[in-house]
PDB file of C-alpha atoms in Angstrom:
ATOM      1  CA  UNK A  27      66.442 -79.721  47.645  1.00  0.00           C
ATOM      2  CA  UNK A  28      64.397 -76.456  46.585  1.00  0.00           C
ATOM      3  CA  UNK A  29      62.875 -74.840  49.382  1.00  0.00           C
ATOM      4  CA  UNK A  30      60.141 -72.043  49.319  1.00  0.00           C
ATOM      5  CA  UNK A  31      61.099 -68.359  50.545  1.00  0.00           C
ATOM      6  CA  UNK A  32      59.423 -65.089  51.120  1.00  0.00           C
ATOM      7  CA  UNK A  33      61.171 -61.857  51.021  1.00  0.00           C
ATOM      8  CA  UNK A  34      59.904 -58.511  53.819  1.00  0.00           C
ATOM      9  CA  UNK A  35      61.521 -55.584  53.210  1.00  0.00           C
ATOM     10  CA  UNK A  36      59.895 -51.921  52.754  1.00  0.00           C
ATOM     11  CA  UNK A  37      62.384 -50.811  50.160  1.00  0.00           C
ATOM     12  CA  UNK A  38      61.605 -51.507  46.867  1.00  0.00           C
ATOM     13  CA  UNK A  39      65.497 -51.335  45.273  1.00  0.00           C
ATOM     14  CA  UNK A  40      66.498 -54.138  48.452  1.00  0.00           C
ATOM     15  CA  UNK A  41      63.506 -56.052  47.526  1.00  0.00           C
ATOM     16  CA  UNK A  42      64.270 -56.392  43.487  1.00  0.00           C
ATOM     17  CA  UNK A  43      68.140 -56.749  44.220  1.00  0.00           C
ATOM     18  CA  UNK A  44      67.554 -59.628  46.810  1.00  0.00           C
ATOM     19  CA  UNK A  45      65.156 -61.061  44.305  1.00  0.00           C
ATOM     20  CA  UNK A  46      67.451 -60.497  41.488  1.00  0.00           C
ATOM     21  CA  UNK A  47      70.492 -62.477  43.202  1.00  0.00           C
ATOM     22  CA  UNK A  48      68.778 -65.134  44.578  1.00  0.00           C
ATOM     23  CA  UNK A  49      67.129 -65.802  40.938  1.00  0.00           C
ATOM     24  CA  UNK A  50      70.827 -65.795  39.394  1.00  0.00           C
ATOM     25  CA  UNK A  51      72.861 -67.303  42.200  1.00  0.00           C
ATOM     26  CA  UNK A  52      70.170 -69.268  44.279  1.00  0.00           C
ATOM     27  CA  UNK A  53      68.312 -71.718  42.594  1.00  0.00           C
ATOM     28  CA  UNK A  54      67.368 -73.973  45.135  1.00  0.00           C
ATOM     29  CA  UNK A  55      65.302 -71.008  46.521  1.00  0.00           C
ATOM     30  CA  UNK A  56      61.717 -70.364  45.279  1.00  0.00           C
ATOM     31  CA  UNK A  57      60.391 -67.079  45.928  1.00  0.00           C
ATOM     32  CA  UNK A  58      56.910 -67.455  46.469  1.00  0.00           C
ATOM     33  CA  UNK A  59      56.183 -64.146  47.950  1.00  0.00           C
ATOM     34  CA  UNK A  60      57.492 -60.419  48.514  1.00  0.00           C
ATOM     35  CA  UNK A  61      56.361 -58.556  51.300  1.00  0.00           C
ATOM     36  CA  UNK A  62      56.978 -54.733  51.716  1.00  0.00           C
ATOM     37  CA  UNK A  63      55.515 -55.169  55.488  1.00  0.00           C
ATOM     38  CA  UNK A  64      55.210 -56.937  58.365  1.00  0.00           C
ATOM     39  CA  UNK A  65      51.748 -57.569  58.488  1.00  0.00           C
ATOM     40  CA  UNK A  66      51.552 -58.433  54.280  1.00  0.00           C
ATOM     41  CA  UNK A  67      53.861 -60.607  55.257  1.00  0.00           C
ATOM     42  CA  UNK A  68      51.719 -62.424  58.123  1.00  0.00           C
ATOM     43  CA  UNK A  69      49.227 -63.404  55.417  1.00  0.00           C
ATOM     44  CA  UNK A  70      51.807 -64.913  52.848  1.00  0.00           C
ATOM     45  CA  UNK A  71      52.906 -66.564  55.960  1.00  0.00           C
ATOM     46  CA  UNK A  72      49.171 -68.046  56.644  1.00  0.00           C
ATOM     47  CA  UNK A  73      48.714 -69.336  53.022  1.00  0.00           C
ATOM     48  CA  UNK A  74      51.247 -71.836  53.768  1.00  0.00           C
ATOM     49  CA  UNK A  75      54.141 -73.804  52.784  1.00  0.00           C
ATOM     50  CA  UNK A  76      56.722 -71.282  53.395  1.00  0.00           C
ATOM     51  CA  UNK A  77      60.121 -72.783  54.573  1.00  0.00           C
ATOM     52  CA  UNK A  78      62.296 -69.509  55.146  1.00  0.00           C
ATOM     53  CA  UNK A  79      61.852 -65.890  54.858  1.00  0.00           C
ATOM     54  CA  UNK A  80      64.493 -63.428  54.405  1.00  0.00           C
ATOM     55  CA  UNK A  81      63.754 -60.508  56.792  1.00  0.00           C
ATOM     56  CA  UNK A  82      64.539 -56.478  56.849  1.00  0.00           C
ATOM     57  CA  UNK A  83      64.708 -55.432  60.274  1.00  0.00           C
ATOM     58  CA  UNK A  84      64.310 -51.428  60.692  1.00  0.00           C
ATOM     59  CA  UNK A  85      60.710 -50.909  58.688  1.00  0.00           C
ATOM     60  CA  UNK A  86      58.537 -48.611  59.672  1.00  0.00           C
ATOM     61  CA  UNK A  87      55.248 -49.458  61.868  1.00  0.00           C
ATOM     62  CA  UNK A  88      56.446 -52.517  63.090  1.00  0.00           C
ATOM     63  CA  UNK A  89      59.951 -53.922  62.786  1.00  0.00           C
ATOM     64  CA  UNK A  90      61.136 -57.486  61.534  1.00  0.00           C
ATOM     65  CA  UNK A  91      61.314 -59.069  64.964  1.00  0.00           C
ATOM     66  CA  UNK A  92      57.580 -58.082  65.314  1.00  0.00           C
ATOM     67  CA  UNK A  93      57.012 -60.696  62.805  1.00  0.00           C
ATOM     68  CA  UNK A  94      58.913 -63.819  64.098  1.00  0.00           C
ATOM     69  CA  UNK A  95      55.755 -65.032  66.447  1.00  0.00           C
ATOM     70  CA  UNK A  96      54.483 -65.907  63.128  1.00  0.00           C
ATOM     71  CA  UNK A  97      57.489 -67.138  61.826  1.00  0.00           C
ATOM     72  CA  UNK A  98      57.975 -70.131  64.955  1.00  0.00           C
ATOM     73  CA  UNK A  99      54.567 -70.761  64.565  1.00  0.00           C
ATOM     74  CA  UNK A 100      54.754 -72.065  60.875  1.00  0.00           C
ATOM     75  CA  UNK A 101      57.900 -72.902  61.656  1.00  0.00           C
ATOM     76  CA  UNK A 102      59.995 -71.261  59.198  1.00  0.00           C
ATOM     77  CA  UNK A 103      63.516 -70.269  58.931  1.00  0.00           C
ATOM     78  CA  UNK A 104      64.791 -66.931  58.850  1.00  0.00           C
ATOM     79  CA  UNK A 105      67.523 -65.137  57.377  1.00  0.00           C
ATOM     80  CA  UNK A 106      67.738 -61.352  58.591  1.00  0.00           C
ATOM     81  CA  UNK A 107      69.001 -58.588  56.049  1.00  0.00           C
ATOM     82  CA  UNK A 108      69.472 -55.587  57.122  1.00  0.00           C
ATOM     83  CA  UNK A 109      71.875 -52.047  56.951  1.00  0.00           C
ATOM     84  CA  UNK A 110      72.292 -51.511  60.498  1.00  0.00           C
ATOM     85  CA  UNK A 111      74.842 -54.299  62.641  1.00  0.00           C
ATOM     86  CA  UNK A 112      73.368 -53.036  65.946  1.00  0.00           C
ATOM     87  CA  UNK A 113      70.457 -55.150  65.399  1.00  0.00           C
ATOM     88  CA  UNK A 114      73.412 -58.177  64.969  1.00  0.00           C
ATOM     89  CA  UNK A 115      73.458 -59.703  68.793  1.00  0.00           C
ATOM     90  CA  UNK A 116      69.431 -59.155  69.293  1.00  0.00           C
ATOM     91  CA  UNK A 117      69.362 -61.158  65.280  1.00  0.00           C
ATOM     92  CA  UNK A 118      71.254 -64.153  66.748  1.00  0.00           C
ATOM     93  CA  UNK A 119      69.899 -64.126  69.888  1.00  0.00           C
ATOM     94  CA  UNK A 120      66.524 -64.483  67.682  1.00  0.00           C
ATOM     95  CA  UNK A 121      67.676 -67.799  66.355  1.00  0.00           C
ATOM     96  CA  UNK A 122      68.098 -66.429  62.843  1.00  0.00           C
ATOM     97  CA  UNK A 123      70.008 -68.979  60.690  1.00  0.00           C
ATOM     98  CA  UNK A 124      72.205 -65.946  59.518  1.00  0.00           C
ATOM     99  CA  UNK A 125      72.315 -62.172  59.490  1.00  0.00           C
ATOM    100  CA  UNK A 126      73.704 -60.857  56.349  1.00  0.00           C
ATOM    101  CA  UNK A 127      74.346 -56.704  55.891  1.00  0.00           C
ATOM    102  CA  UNK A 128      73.295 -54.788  53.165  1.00  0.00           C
ATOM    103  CA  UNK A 129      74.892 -54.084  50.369  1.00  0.00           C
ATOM    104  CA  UNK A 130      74.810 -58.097  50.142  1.00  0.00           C
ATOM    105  CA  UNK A 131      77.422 -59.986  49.430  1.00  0.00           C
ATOM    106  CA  UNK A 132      76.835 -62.480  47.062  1.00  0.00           C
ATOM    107  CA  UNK A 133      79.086 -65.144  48.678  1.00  0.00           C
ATOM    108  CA  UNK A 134      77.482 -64.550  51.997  1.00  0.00           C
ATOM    109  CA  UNK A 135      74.234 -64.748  51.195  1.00  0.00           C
ATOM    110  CA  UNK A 136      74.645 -68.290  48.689  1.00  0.00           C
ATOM    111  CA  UNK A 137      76.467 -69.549  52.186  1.00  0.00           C
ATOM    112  CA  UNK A 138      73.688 -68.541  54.672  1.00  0.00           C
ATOM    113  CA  UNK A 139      70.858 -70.354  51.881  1.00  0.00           C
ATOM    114  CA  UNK A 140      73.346 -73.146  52.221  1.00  0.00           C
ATOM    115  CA  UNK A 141      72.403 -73.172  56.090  1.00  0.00           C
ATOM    116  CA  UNK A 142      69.218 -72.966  55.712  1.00  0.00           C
ATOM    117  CA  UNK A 143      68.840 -76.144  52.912  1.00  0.00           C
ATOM    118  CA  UNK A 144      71.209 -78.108  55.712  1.00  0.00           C
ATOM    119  CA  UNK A 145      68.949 -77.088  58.644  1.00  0.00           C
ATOM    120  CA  UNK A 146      65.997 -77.576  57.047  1.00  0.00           C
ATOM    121  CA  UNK A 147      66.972 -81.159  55.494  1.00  0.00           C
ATOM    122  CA  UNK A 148      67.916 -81.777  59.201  1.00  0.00           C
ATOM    123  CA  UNK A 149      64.457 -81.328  60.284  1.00  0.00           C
ATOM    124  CA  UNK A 150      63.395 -83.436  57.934  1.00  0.00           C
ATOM    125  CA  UNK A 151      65.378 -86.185  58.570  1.00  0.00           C
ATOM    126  CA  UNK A 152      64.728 -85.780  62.497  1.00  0.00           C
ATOM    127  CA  UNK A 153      60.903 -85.685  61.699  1.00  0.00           C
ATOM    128  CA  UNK A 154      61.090 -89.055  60.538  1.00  0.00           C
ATOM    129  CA  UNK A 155      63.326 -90.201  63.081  1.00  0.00           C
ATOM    130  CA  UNK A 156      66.481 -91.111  60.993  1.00  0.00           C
ATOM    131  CA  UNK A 157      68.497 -88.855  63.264  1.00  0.00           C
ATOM    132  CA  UNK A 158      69.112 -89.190  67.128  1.00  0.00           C
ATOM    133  CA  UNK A 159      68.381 -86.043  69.146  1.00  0.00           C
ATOM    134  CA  UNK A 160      71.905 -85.393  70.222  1.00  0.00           C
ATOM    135  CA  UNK A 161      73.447 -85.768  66.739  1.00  0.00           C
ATOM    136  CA  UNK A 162      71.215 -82.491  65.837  1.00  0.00           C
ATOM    137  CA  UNK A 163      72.076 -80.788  69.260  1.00  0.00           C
ATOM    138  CA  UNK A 164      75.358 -81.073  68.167  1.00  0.00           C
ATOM    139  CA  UNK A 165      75.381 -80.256  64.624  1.00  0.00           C
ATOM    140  CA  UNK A 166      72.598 -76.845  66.057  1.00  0.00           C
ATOM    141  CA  UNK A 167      74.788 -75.755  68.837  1.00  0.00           C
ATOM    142  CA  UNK A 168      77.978 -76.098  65.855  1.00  0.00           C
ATOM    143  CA  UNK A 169      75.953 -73.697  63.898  1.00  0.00           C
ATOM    144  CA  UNK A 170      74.883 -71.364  66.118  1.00  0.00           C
ATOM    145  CA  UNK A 171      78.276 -71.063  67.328  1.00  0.00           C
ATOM    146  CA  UNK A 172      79.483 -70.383  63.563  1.00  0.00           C
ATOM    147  CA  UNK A 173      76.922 -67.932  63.203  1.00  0.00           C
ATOM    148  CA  UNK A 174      78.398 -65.430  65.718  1.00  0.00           C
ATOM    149  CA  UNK A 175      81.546 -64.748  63.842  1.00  0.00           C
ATOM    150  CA  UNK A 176      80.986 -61.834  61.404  1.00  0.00           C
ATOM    151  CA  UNK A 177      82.778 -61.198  58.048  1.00  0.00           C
ATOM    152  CA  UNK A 178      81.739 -57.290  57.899  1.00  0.00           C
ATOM    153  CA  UNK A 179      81.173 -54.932  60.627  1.00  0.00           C
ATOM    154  CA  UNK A 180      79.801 -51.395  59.697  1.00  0.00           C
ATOM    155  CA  UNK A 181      81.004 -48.392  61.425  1.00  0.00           C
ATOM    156  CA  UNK A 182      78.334 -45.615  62.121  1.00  0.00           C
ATOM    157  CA  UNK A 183      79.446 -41.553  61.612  1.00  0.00           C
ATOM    158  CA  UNK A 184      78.304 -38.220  61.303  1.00  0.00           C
ATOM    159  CA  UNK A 185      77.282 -39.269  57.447  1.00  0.00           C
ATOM    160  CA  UNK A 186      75.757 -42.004  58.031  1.00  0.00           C
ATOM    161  CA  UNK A 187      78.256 -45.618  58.121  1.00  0.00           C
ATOM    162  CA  UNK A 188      81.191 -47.063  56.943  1.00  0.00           C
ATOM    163  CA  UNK A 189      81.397 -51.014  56.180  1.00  0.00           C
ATOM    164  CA  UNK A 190      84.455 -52.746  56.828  1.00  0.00           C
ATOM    165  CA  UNK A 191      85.695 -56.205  56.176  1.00  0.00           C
ATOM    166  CA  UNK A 192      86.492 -57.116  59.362  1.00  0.00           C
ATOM    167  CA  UNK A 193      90.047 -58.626  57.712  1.00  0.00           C
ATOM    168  CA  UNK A 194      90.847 -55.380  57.065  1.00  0.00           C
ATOM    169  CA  UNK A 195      91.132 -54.318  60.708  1.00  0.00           C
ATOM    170  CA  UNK A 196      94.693 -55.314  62.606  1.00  0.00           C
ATOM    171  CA  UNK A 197      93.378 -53.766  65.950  1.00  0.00           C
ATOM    172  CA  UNK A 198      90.960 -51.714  67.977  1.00  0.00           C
ATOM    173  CA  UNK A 199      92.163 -48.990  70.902  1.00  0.00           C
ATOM    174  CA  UNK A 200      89.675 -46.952  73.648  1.00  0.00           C
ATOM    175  CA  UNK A 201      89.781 -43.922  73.721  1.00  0.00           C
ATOM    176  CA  UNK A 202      87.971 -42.578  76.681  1.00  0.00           C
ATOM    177  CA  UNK A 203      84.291 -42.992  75.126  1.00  0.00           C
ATOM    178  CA  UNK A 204      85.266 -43.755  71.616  1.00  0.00           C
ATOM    179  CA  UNK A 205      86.613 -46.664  70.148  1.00  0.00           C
ATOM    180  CA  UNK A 206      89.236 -45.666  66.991  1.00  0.00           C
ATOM    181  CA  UNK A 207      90.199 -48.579  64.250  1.00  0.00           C
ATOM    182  CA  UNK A 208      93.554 -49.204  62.773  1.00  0.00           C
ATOM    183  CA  UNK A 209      93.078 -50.564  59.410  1.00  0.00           C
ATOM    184  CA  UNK A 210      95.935 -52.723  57.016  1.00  0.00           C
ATOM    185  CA  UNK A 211      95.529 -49.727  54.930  1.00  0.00           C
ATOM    186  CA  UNK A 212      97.497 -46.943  57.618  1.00  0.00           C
ATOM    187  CA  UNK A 213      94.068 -45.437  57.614  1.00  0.00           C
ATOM    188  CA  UNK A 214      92.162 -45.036  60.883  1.00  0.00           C
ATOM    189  CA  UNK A 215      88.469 -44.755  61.892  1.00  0.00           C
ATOM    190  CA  UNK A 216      86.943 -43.224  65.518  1.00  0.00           C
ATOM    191  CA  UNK A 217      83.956 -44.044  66.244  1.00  0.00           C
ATOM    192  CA  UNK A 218      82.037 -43.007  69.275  1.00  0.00           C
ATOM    193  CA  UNK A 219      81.155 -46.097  70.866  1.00  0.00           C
ATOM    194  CA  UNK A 220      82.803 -48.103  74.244  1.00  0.00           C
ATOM    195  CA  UNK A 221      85.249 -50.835  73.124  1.00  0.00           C
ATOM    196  CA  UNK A 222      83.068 -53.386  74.710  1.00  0.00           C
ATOM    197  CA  UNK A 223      80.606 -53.544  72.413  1.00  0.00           C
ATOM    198  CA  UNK A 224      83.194 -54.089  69.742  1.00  0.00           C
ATOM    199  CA  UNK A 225      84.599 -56.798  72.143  1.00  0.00           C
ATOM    200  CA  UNK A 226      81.610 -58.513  71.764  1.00  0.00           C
ATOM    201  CA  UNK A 227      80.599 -58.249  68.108  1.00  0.00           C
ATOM    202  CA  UNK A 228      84.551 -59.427  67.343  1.00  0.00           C
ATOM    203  CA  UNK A 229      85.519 -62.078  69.341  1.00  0.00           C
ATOM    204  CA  UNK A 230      84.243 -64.927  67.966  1.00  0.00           C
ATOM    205  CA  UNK A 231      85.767 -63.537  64.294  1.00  0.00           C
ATOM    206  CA  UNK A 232      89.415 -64.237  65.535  1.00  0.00           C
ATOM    207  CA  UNK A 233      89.734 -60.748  67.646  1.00  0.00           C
ATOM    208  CA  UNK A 234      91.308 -61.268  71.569  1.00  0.00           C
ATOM    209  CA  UNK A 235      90.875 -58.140  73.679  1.00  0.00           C
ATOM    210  CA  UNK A 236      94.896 -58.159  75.141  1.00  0.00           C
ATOM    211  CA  UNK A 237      94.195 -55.147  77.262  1.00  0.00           C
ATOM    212  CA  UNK A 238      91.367 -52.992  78.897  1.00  0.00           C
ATOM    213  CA  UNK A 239      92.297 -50.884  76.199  1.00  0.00           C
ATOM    214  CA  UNK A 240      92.893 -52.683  73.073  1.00  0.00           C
ATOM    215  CA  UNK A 241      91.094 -55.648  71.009  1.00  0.00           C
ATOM    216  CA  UNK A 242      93.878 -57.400  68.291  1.00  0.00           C
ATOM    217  CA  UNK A 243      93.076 -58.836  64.823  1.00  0.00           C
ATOM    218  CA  UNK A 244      94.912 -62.474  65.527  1.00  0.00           C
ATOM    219  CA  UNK A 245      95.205 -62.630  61.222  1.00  0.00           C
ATOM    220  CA  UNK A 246      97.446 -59.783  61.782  1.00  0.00           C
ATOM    221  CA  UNK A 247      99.909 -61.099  64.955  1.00  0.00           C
ATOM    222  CA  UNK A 248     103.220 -61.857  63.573  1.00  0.00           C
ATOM    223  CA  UNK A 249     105.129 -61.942  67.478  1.00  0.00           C
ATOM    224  CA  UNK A 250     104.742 -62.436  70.803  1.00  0.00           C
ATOM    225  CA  UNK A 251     107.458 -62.044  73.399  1.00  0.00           C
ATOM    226  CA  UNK A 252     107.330 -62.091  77.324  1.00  0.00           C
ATOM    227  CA  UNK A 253     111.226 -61.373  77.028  1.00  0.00           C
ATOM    228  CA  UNK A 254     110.476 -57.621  78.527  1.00  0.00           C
ATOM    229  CA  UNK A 255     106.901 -57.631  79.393  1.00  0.00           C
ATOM    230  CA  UNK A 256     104.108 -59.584  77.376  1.00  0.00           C
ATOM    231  CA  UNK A 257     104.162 -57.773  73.834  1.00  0.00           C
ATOM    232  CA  UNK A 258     102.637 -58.254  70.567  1.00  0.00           C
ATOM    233  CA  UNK A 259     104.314 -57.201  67.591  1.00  0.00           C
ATOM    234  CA  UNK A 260     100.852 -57.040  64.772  1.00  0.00           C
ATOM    235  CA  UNK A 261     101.396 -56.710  60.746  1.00  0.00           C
ATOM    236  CA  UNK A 262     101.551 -52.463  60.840  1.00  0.00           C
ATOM    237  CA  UNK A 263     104.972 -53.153  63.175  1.00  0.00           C
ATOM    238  CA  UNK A 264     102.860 -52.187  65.278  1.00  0.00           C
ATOM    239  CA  UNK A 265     103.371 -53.312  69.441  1.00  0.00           C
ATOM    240  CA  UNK A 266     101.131 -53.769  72.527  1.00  0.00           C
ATOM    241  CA  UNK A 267     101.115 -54.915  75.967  1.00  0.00           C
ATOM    242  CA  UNK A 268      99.200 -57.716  76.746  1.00  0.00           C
ATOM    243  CA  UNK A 269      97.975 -57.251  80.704  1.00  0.00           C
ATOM    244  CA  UNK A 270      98.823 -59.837  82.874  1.00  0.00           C
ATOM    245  CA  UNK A 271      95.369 -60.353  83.937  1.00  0.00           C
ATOM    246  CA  UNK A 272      94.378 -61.612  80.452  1.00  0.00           C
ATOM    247  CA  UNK A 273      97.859 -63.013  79.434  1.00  0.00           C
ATOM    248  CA  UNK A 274      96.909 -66.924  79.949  1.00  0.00           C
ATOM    249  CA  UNK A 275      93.238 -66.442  78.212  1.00  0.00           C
ATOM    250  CA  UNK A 276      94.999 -64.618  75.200  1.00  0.00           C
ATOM    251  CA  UNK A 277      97.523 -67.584  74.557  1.00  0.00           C
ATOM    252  CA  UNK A 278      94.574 -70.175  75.005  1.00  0.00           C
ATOM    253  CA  UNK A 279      92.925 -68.051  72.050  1.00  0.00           C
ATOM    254  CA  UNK A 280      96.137 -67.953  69.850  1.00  0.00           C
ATOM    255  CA  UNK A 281      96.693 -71.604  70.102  1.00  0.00           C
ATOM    256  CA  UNK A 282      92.851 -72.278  69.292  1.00  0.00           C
ATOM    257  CA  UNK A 283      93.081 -69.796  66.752  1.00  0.00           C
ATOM    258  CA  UNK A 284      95.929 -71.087  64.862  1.00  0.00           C
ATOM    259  CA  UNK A 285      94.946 -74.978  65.229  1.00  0.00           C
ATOM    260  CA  UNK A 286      92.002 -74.355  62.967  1.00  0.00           C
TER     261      UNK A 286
END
């Protein structure tokens, strides 16, 4: 199935590299447009026929999410692309099919054009009524759930940001205002921002906040032992106490975690 794409971004390089990748690694994807604004890309929107659009968010004058009135109304699909994960949560909540950080990954981005050729055939199908309506609310709520796990988290400082893998993190601690990340490489990263917010970008990525104070990468548990106290032993050797007030939700998320 080949479906028809526009791509809105107001930097040129992000605009010829997107371009450039989905050309080589994409070819069920037919560019039929590139847009450097939002409202250039209202009027490739109005000429018709366009089945997703792969949007930049922070652009100047008006931002991405300016645009997505037209978007539903032609309904399109969108796939957001974008250097800055705060706009992540707001993204999802947008209904994108899949929010994807610059520098793209190649294997990211083929998997969220996979998403949208399964979406879009499932509109199809349900259009001509080949598909009951609670086999798609199924298979939609499925996706959207997978869409909320993240494979990279960036991490903002005085420079500008850092973008991590989020494998590559074995846990998160609180420090007062700041948030500081223990990486599988010894290294360590503070970043001035509540743990919360972390919380809530990592937990459906196979994090589980143990503590008020600390958020664990379950890819990196190797014990648990309520022998003296509830304690996790993580890959660094590493140990924390897991609070009793979150003790019975954190072994409901190991044994989740590990049937999958």
């Amino acid at each position: 199935m080949t479906i028809n794409a526009i791509i809105v971004d107001d930097e040129e390089y992000s605009r010829k590299s997107l371009y450039f990748l989905l050309e080589v690694h994409c070819p069920n994807v037919k560019i039929k447009g590139i847009a450097k604004s939002v409202s250039e890309a209202k009027g490739m929107l109005l000429a018709g026929n366009i089945d997703l659009v792969f949007l930049d968010i922070a652009m100047p004058i008006e931002d991405g999410f300016y645009l997505l009135p037209d978007i539903q109304k032609v309904n399109s699909s969108v796939i957001f692309t974008t250097a800055y994960d705060q706009y992540g949560l707001k993204a999802l909540k947008a209904n994108a099919i899949d929010y994807i950080l610059k520098p793209i990954d190649i294997e990211e981005l083929k998997q969220a054009v996979e998403k949208a050729i399964y979406l879009r055939k499932l509109t199809l199908n349900n259009l001509r009524g080949s598909e009951s309506r609670n086999t798609k609310l199924q298979n939609l709520e499925e996706n959207l759930n997978d869409l909320k796990k993240i494979n990279k988290i960036n991490l903002p400082n005085s420079n500008g940001f850092q973008i991590l893998n989020v494998n590559q993190i074995v846990y998160v601690s609180a420090d007062s205002n700041y948030s500081i990340f223990y990486l599988d490489n010894k290294e360590s990263i503070i970043v001035s921002r509540h743990l919360k917010e972390y919380q809530e970008l990592l937990e459906k990525s196979g994090f589980s906040r143990i503590h008020k104070s600390t958020i664990i990468n379950l890819k990196h548990l190797s014990d648990y032992t309520n022998k003296n106290g509830l304690i996790v032993k993580l890959s660094d050797n590493s140990e924390h106490v897991v609070s009793r007030r979150r003790s019975s939700e954190f072994l409901d998320t190991v044994r989740h975690y590990f049937k999958r």
